Coordinates of C-alpha atoms in Angstrom, one line a residue:
X1 CA -0.1 21.5 -44.8
X2 CA -1.5 19.7 -41.9
X3 CA -0.7 16.2 -41.3
X4 CA -3.1 13.3 -42.1
X5 CA -3.8 10.0 -40.1
X6 CA -5.8 7.1 -41.4
X7 CA -6.9 4.8 -38.4
X8 CA -8.1 1.5 -40.0
X9 CA -10.7 0.2 -37.2
X10 CA -13.2 2.0 -35.3
X11 CA -13.0 -0.4 -32.1
X12 CA -11.7 0.7 -28.9
X13 CA -8.2 0.5 -29.7
X14 CA -8.5 2.5 -32.8
X15 CA -10.9 5.2 -31.3
X16 CA -8.9 5.7 -28.2
X17 CA -5.8 6.4 -30.5
X18 CA -7.9 8.6 -32.7
X19 CA -8.7 10.6 -29.8
X20 CA -5.1 11.2 -28.5
X21 CA -4.1 12.1 -32.2
X22 CA -7.1 14.5 -32.8
X23 CA -6.2 16.3 -29.6
X24 CA -2.4 16.5 -29.7
X25 CA -1.6 16.7 -33.6
X26 CA -2.8 20.6 -34.1
X27 CA -5.0 20.9 -37.3
X28 CA -4.3 17.2 -38.0
X29 CA -6.9 15.4 -40.2
X30 CA -7.8 11.8 -38.6
X31 CA -9.9 9.8 -40.8
X32 CA -11.3 6.5 -38.9
X33 CA -12.0 3.8 -41.8
X34 CA -14.2 1.0 -40.9
X35 CA -15.1 -2.1 -43.1
X36 CA -18.7 -2.2 -41.5
X37 CA -21.2 0.6 -41.5
X38 CA -21.2 0.5 -37.8
X39 CA -18.6 1.9 -35.4
X40 CA -17.4 0.8 -32.1
X41 CA -16.1 -2.8 -33.2
X42 CA -16.5 -5.5 -30.4
X43 CA -18.1 -3.1 -28.0
X44 CA -21.1 -3.6 -30.3
X45 CA -20.4 -7.1 -31.7
X46 CA -18.4 -8.8 -28.8
X47 CA -19.5 -7.5 -25.4
X48 CA -22.4 -9.8 -24.2
X49 CA -25.8 -8.4 -24.9
X50 CA -26.7 -8.2 -21.2
X51 CA -23.8 -6.3 -20.2
X52 CA -25.4 -3.1 -21.4
X53 CA -23.5 -1.0 -18.7
X54 CA -20.0 -2.1 -20.4
X55 CA -21.5 -0.7 -23.6
X56 CA -21.9 2.7 -22.3
X57 CA -18.2 3.3 -23.3
X58 CA -19.7 4.4 -26.8
X59 CA -20.7 7.8 -25.5
X60 CA -17.0 8.5 -25.1
X61 CA -16.2 7.1 -28.6
X62 CA -19.3 9.1 -30.0
X63 CA -17.5 12.5 -28.8
X64 CA -14.3 11.3 -30.6
X65 CA -16.2 10.8 -33.8
X66 CA -17.7 14.2 -33.6
X67 CA -14.7 16.0 -33.3
X68 CA -14.0 18.7 -36.0
X69 CA -10.9 16.9 -37.3
X70 CA -12.0 13.6 -37.2
X71 CA -13.9 11.8 -40.2
X72 CA -15.7 8.3 -39.6
X73 CA -16.0 6.4 -43.1
X74 CA -17.8 3.2 -42.6
X75 CA -18.6 0.4 -45.0
X76 CA -15.0 0.9 -46.3
X77 CA -12.7 -2.0 -46.5
X78 CA -9.0 -1.9 -47.0
X79 CA -8.1 -4.6 -49.6
X80 CA -11.6 -4.1 -51.3
X81 CA -12.5 -0.4 -51.4
X82 CA -9.0 1.1 -51.2
X83 CA -5.6 -0.7 -51.1
X84 CA -3.1 -0.9 -48.5
X85 CA -0.3 0.9 -50.6
X86 CA -2.9 3.7 -51.7
X87 CA -3.4 4.4 -48.0
X88 CA 0.4 4.7 -47.2
X89 CA 0.8 7.1 -50.2
X90 CA -2.1 9.1 -49.4
X91 CA -1.5 9.6 -45.4
X92 CA 1.4 10.7 -43.3
X93 CA 0.7 7.8 -40.8
X94 CA -1.5 4.7 -41.1
X95 CA -2.5 2.8 -37.9
X96 CA -4.3 -0.6 -38.1
X97 CA -6.5 -1.5 -35.3
X98 CA -8.7 -4.2 -37.0
X99 CA -9.0 -6.4 -34.2
X100 CA -8.8 -10.3 -34.2
X101 CA -12.4 -12.0 -35.7
X102 CA -11.1 -15.4 -36.8
X103 CA -11.6 -18.2 -34.3
X104 CA -8.3 -20.4 -33.6
X105 CA -9.0 -24.1 -34.1
X106 CA -8.5 -27.0 -31.8
X107 CA -6.9 -29.1 -34.5
X108 CA -8.6 -32.5 -33.2
X109 CA -10.6 -35.0 -35.1
X110 CA -14.3 -34.2 -35.8
X111 CA -13.7 -30.6 -35.5
X112 CA -15.5 -30.0 -38.9
X113 CA -18.3 -31.7 -38.0
X114 CA -21.9 -29.9 -38.0
X115 CA -22.6 -28.7 -34.7
X116 CA -19.0 -27.2 -34.0
X117 CA -18.7 -23.3 -33.9
X118 CA -16.0 -20.9 -33.0
X119 CA -16.9 -18.6 -30.0
X120 CA -16.0 -15.6 -32.3
X121 CA -18.8 -16.6 -34.6
X122 CA -21.3 -17.7 -32.4
X123 CA -21.0 -14.5 -30.2
X124 CA -20.9 -12.3 -33.6
X125 CA -24.3 -14.3 -34.5
X126 CA -26.3 -13.6 -31.4
X127 CA -24.6 -9.9 -31.3
X128 CA -25.9 -9.4 -34.8
X129 CA -22.6 -9.0 -36.5
X130 CA -23.3 -9.1 -40.3
X131 CA -20.3 -11.4 -40.9
X132 CA -22.2 -14.2 -38.9
X133 CA -25.8 -13.4 -39.5
X134 CA -26.2 -16.7 -41.7
X135 CA -24.5 -19.1 -39.1
X136 CA -27.5 -20.6 -38.1
X137 CA -26.2 -22.6 -35.2
X138 CA -28.2 -25.8 -34.3
X139 CA -29.1 -26.3 -30.6
X140 CA -31.0 -29.5 -30.7
X141 CA -31.3 -29.7 -26.8
X142 CA -29.6 -32.0 -24.4
X143 CA -26.0 -30.7 -23.5
X144 CA -23.5 -28.2 -24.8
X145 CA -19.9 -28.2 -24.5
X146 CA -17.9 -24.7 -24.2
X147 CA -14.0 -25.3 -24.4
X148 CA -12.3 -22.5 -23.0
X149 CA -11.7 -21.0 -19.3
X150 CA -12.0 -17.2 -20.0
X151 CA -14.6 -14.7 -19.7
X152 CA -15.8 -15.3 -23.2
X153 CA -16.6 -19.0 -22.1
X154 CA -18.4 -17.7 -19.0
X155 CA -20.4 -15.4 -21.3
X156 CA -21.8 -17.9 -23.7
X157 CA -22.6 -20.2 -20.9
X158 CA -24.5 -17.1 -19.1
X159 CA -26.3 -16.4 -22.3
X160 CA -27.3 -20.2 -23.3
X161 CA -28.5 -20.5 -19.5
X162 CA -30.5 -17.2 -19.1
X163 CA -34.4 -17.1 -19.4
X164 CA -36.3 -15.0 -21.9
X165 CA -37.4 -12.8 -18.9
X166 CA -33.5 -12.5 -17.6
X167 CA -32.6 -11.1 -21.3
X168 CA -35.6 -8.9 -21.7
X169 CA -33.5 -5.9 -21.3
X170 CA -30.6 -6.8 -23.4
X171 CA -30.0 -6.4 -27.2
X172 CA -29.7 -9.9 -27.8
X173 CA -31.0 -10.0 -31.6
X174 CA -34.3 -11.1 -32.7
X175 CA -32.9 -14.0 -35.0
X176 CA -30.8 -15.3 -31.9
X177 CA -33.6 -15.1 -29.4
X178 CA -35.8 -17.2 -31.6
X179 CA -33.3 -20.0 -31.4
X180 CA -31.9 -19.8 -28.1
X181 CA -35.3 -19.4 -26.3
X182 CA -36.5 -22.6 -28.1
X183 CA -33.4 -24.7 -27.3
X184 CA -34.1 -27.3 -24.5
X185 CA -30.8 -27.7 -22.8
X186 CA -30.3 -29.6 -19.5
X187 CA -26.6 -29.6 -19.2
X188 CA -23.7 -27.0 -20.3
X189 CA -20.2 -28.2 -19.6
X190 CA -17.4 -25.4 -19.1
X191 CA -14.1 -27.4 -20.1
X192 CA -10.6 -26.0 -19.3
X193 CA -7.2 -27.9 -19.9
X194 CA -5.8 -26.7 -16.6
X195 CA -7.0 -26.0 -13.1
X196 CA -9.1 -23.1 -11.5
X197 CA -5.8 -21.0 -10.7
X198 CA -5.0 -20.7 -14.4
X199 CA -8.3 -19.9 -15.5
X200 CA -8.4 -16.4 -16.7
X201 CA -12.2 -15.6 -15.7
X202 CA -12.8 -12.8 -13.3
X203 CA -14.6 -13.1 -10.1
X204 CA -17.2 -10.7 -11.6
X205 CA -18.2 -13.1 -14.5
X206 CA -18.1 -16.3 -12.4
X207 CA -20.3 -14.9 -9.6
X208 CA -22.9 -14.2 -12.3
X209 CA -23.0 -18.0 -12.9
X210 CA -24.3 -18.2 -9.4
X211 CA -27.4 -15.8 -9.8
X212 CA -28.9 -17.5 -12.6
X213 CA -32.5 -18.1 -12.4
X214 CA -33.1 -21.5 -13.8
X215 CA -29.4 -22.8 -13.9
X216 CA -27.2 -24.3 -11.0
X217 CA -23.3 -24.0 -11.3
X218 CA -21.7 -27.4 -10.4
X219 CA -17.8 -28.2 -9.8
X220 CA -15.9 -31.1 -8.5
X221 CA -14.6 -30.1 -5.1
X222 CA -11.6 -32.3 -5.4
X223 CA -10.3 -30.1 -8.4
X224 CA -10.5 -26.8 -6.2
X225 CA -7.0 -25.9 -4.6
X226 CA -6.7 -25.1 -1.1
X227 CA -5.3 -21.6 -1.4
X228 CA -3.5 -19.6 -4.3
X229 CA 0.1 -19.0 -3.4
X230 CA 3.3 -17.4 -4.6
X231 CA 1.3 -15.0 -6.9
X232 CA 1.4 -11.0 -7.2
X233 CA -0.9 -9.6 -4.4
X234 CA -3.4 -8.1 -7.0
X235 CA -3.5 -11.7 -8.8
X236 CA -3.5 -13.6 -5.8
X237 CA -6.8 -11.7 -4.5
X238 CA -8.6 -12.5 -7.8
X239 CA -7.5 -15.9 -7.7
X240 CA -8.7 -16.4 -4.0
X241 CA -12.1 -15.0 -5.0
X242 CA -12.5 -17.3 -7.9
X243 CA -11.4 -20.3 -5.5
X244 CA -14.2 -19.2 -2.8
X245 CA -16.9 -18.8 -5.9
X246 CA -16.0 -22.4 -6.8
X247 CA -16.4 -23.6 -3.4
X248 CA -19.8 -22.3 -3.0
X249 CA -20.7 -23.9 -6.4
X250 CA -19.3 -27.2 -5.3
X251 CA -21.7 -27.2 -2.6
X252 CA -24.7 -26.7 -4.9
X253 CA -27.1 -29.7 -5.3
X254 CA -27.7 -30.5 -9.3
X255 CA -31.5 -31.0 -8.9
X256 CA -31.9 -27.5 -7.6
X257 CA -32.6 -26.0 -10.9
X258 CA -33.7 -27.6 -14.5
X259 CA -30.3 -26.7 -16.2
X260 CA -26.9 -27.6 -14.9
X261 CA -23.6 -25.7 -15.5
X262 CA -20.6 -28.1 -15.1
X263 CA -17.3 -26.6 -14.7
X264 CA -14.8 -29.2 -15.8
X265 CA -11.1 -28.4 -15.0
X266 CA -8.1 -30.6 -16.2
X267 CA -9.7 -31.6 -19.1
X268 CA -8.4 -31.6 -22.8
X269 CA -10.7 -32.2 -25.9
X270 CA -9.1 -34.9 -28.1
X271 CA -11.8 -35.5 -30.4
X272 CA -15.4 -34.4 -31.3
X273 CA -17.6 -37.7 -32.0
X274 CA -20.3 -38.4 -34.7
X275 CA -20.7 -39.1 -38.3
X276 CA -23.5 -36.9 -39.9
X277 CA -23.0 -34.2 -36.9
X278 CA -21.9 -33.8 -33.2
X279 CA -22.9 -36.7 -31.2
X280 CA -20.4 -36.1 -28.2
X281 CA -17.0 -35.2 -27.1
X282 CA -13.9 -37.1 -25.9
X283 CA -11.8 -35.5 -23.4
X284 CA -8.5 -36.4 -21.7
X285 CA -7.7 -36.0 -18.2
X286 CA -4.7 -33.8 -17.5
X287 CA -2.2 -33.6 -14.8
X288 CA -0.6 -29.8 -14.0
X289 CA 3.2 -29.7 -14.2
X290 CA 4.4 -26.3 -13.6
X291 CA 1.4 -24.9 -14.5
X292 CA 1.3 -26.7 -17.8
X293 CA -1.2 -29.3 -18.9
X294 CA -0.1 -32.7 -19.4
X295 CA -1.9 -35.8 -20.9
X296 CA -2.6 -38.8 -18.5
X297 CA -3.8 -41.4 -21.3
X298 CA -7.2 -41.4 -19.2
X299 CA -10.1 -40.6 -21.5
X300 CA -13.8 -39.9 -21.2
X301 CA -16.7 -38.8 -23.2
X302 CA -19.6 -36.5 -22.7
X303 CA -22.8 -37.0 -24.7
X304 CA -23.2 -33.2 -26.2
X305 CA -24.8 -32.1 -29.4
X306 CA -23.1 -29.0 -29.7
X307 CA -19.5 -27.8 -29.2
X308 CA -18.4 -24.0 -28.9
X309 CA -14.7 -23.4 -28.7
X310 CA -13.5 -20.2 -26.9
X311 CA -9.8 -20.6 -27.4
X312 CA -8.6 -17.6 -28.9
X313 CA -8.7 -15.5 -32.0
X314 CA -6.5 -14.6 -35.0
X315 CA -6.4 -11.5 -37.0
X316 CA -7.4 -11.4 -40.4
X317 CA -4.3 -10.9 -43.1
X318 CA -4.7 -7.6 -45.3
X319 CA -3.3 -7.7 -48.6
X320 CA 0.3 -5.9 -48.8
X321 CA 0.5 -5.5 -44.9
X322 CA 3.1 -7.4 -43.2
X323 CA 1.6 -10.3 -41.5
X324 CA 2.8 -12.8 -38.8
X325 CA 1.1 -16.0 -39.9
X326 CA 2.2 -18.3 -37.2
X327 CA 1.1 -15.8 -34.4
X328 CA -1.9 -14.8 -36.3
X329 CA -1.4 -10.9 -36.0
X330 CA 0.0 -7.9 -37.9
X331 CA 3.8 -8.2 -37.9
X332 CA 5.2 -5.4 -35.9
X333 CA 8.0 -4.4 -33.6
X334 CA 6.3 -2.7 -30.6
X335 CA 3.7 -1.1 -32.6
X336 CA 5.6 -0.3 -35.7
X337 CA 5.0 -2.3 -38.8
X338 CA 7.3 -0.2 -41.3
X339 CA 7.7 3.4 -41.8
X340 CA 4.7 5.3 -41.4
X341 CA 2.8 2.3 -40.6
X342 CA 1.5 1.1 -37.2
X343 CA -0.6 -1.6 -35.5
X344 CA -2.5 -1.4 -32.1
X345 CA -4.8 -3.4 -30.1
X346 CA -5.6 -7.0 -30.7
X347 CA -4.1 -7.2 -34.3
X348 CA -0.7 -6.0 -32.6
X349 CA -0.6 -8.0 -29.6
X350 CA -2.9 -10.9 -30.1
X351 CA -6.3 -11.2 -28.5
X352 CA -5.5 -10.5 -24.7
X353 CA -7.1 -8.2 -22.2
X354 CA -10.6 -6.2 -22.1
X355 CA -11.4 -2.8 -23.1
X356 CA -8.9 -0.9 -20.7
X357 CA -6.1 -2.9 -21.9
X358 CA -6.8 -1.6 -25.5
X359 CA -6.7 2.2 -24.3
X360 CA -3.3 1.6 -22.6
X361 CA -2.0 -0.1 -25.9
X362 CA -3.3 2.8 -28.0
X363 CA -1.8 5.4 -25.7
X364 CA 1.5 3.7 -26.0
X365 CA 1.2 3.5 -30.0
X366 CA -0.1 7.0 -30.2
X367 CA 3.1 8.0 -28.7
X368 CA 5.1 6.2 -31.2
X369 CA 3.0 8.2 -34.2
X370 CA 3.5 11.4 -32.6
X371 CA 7.2 11.0 -31.9
X372 CA 7.8 9.7 -35.6
X373 CA 5.8 12.5 -37.1
X374 CA 7.6 15.0 -35.0
X375 CA 10.9 14.3 -37.0
X376 CA 9.2 14.4 -40.4
X377 CA 8.5 17.5 -42.4
X378 CA 5.1 19.2 -42.3
X379 CA 2.5 16.8 -43.8
X380 CA 2.7 16.9 -47.5
X381 CA 0.2 13.8 -48.2
X382 CA -3.1 14.3 -49.7
X383 CA -5.1 12.4 -46.9
X384 CA -8.8 12.6 -47.0
X385 CA -9.4 14.2 -50.4
X386 CA -7.4 11.4 -51.9
X387 CA -9.5 8.7 -50.1
X388 CA -12.7 10.3 -51.2
X389 CA -11.8 10.6 -54.7
X390 CA -10.6 6.8 -54.7
X391 CA -14.0 5.8 -53.2
X392 CA -16.0 7.8 -55.6
X393 CA -14.1 6.4 -58.6
X394 CA -14.7 2.9 -57.3
X395 CA -18.3 3.2 -56.5
X396 CA -17.9 2.5 -52.9
X397 CA -20.7 3.6 -50.5
X398 CA -19.2 5.2 -47.4
X399 CA -21.0 5.7 -44.3
X400 CA -20.5 9.0 -42.3
X401 CA -21.1 9.6 -38.7
X402 CA -24.5 11.3 -39.4
X403 CA -25.5 8.1 -41.2
X404 CA -24.5 6.0 -38.3
X405 CA -26.9 8.3 -36.0
X406 CA -29.6 7.4 -38.6
X407 CA -28.8 3.5 -38.2
X408 CA -28.5 4.0 -34.6
X409 CA -32.0 6.0 -34.3
X410 CA -33.9 3.4 -36.4
X411 CA -32.4 0.6 -34.2
X412 CA -33.6 2.2 -31.0
X413 CA -37.0 2.9 -32.6
X414 CA -37.8 -0.6 -33.7
X415 CA -36.9 -2.3 -30.2
X416 CA -39.4 -3.9 -28.1
X417 CA -40.4 -2.1 -24.9
X418 CA -37.5 -2.6 -22.5
X419 CA -34.8 -3.1 -24.9
X420 CA -32.1 -0.5 -25.9
X421 CA -32.4 -1.5 -29.9
X422 CA -33.1 -4.2 -32.4
X423 CA -29.9 -4.4 -34.5
X424 CA -29.8 -4.2 -38.2
X425 CA -27.8 -7.4 -38.7
X426 CA -27.2 -7.1 -42.8
X427 CA -25.3 -4.4 -44.4
X428 CA -27.8 -4.1 -47.2
X429 CA -30.5 -3.5 -44.5
X430 CA -28.5 -0.3 -43.4
X431 CA -27.8 1.1 -46.9
X432 CA -31.4 0.5 -47.8
X433 CA -32.2 2.5 -44.7
X434 CA -29.8 5.1 -45.6
X435 CA -31.1 5.2 -49.2
X436 CA -34.8 6.0 -47.9
X437 CA -33.2 8.6 -45.6
X438 CA -31.4 10.4 -48.1
X439 CA -34.4 10.2 -50.5
X440 CA -36.7 11.7 -47.8
X441 CA -34.0 14.5 -47.1
X442 CA -33.9 15.6 -50.8
X443 CA -37.4 15.7 -51.3
X444 CA -38.3 17.3 -48.1

């Protein structure tokens, strides 16, 4: 018998790994199991809607899912439609690539007030992830605070700041456009506990803030170091580019455009203010000691009506799968979870790195899988037939790759002129579409 592998998660990490195993395991069956009807993970639900070039990676992933020995099983959730132990018994190897979707919390007073949102939820909302379709964020106008100093924080600021015309060629969802384009924002605060040298955003993302039509980026020049020193050459080049961009922002005049983006460094949130909803944010100035942000005791307040946190994510625990609660990720040793079970991507190492980093991670874990399978007897697990039997017995509604192509075509077909797609944002909508497609196919 040929060996069978289940890859749980159809994002970049899972699909990079599936491609390697499908190529190198002669005759193997590789089943990609995804809880949503749609593949591609955060390429679809996390990449900014105005970064369409980044999303072109899906063409490579489509080729993987169309390989003869790869099968896509969408709308199948481990823990709901099939159990962890059932997968272990059915497949020679099971690899989890389920990402990290849960927002980390600040742990400060007032965080539970209406008007505070995690970046994962907020980005998922405007990108059409069904999990967050009903988030209904309030943007009453005035000022928004975004807490975080990475590319996600910059993405949030840019999407909030762009005009309707600037987002006309994006795949920003209709329900989000209605909210964002009616918001009357005057100020966006980007807040980091440490300084520019410790920020993790890239020069490319930072530069985009300087090219916005209706927003001007501003920064206090006294917070910008004179130079980046003592770093590896590649890292030093990146930091120097960031510093040069920030110096340009420091020279901007706030009255140039109707919306101001303030980059605040060395400021740590200590409390969200308000009674019924967000009315402000209390921050504490910090000092840097050995790259760490230490409190100074000096506080100040910002009159903001919305707070978005972009401080990292956790993976969701799956019943039966070993989980490291403290780190918020699958418990593993270098990618191995327990015999025959592996983890890759953000659920293995935490939410670090961009899409290419997930490729590197997936290639490394694929080598572990290949090494372990080479030491075992020829495949003697039922694999795909067992999965399909369990799903049929439980009345699950798995979505095939052909089904996804029907969803994809419908999304493209209903988009406004100039937009690549108008996403379906509810699972029920997608399944209803597929029901109509199947009925039409049967009736000719």
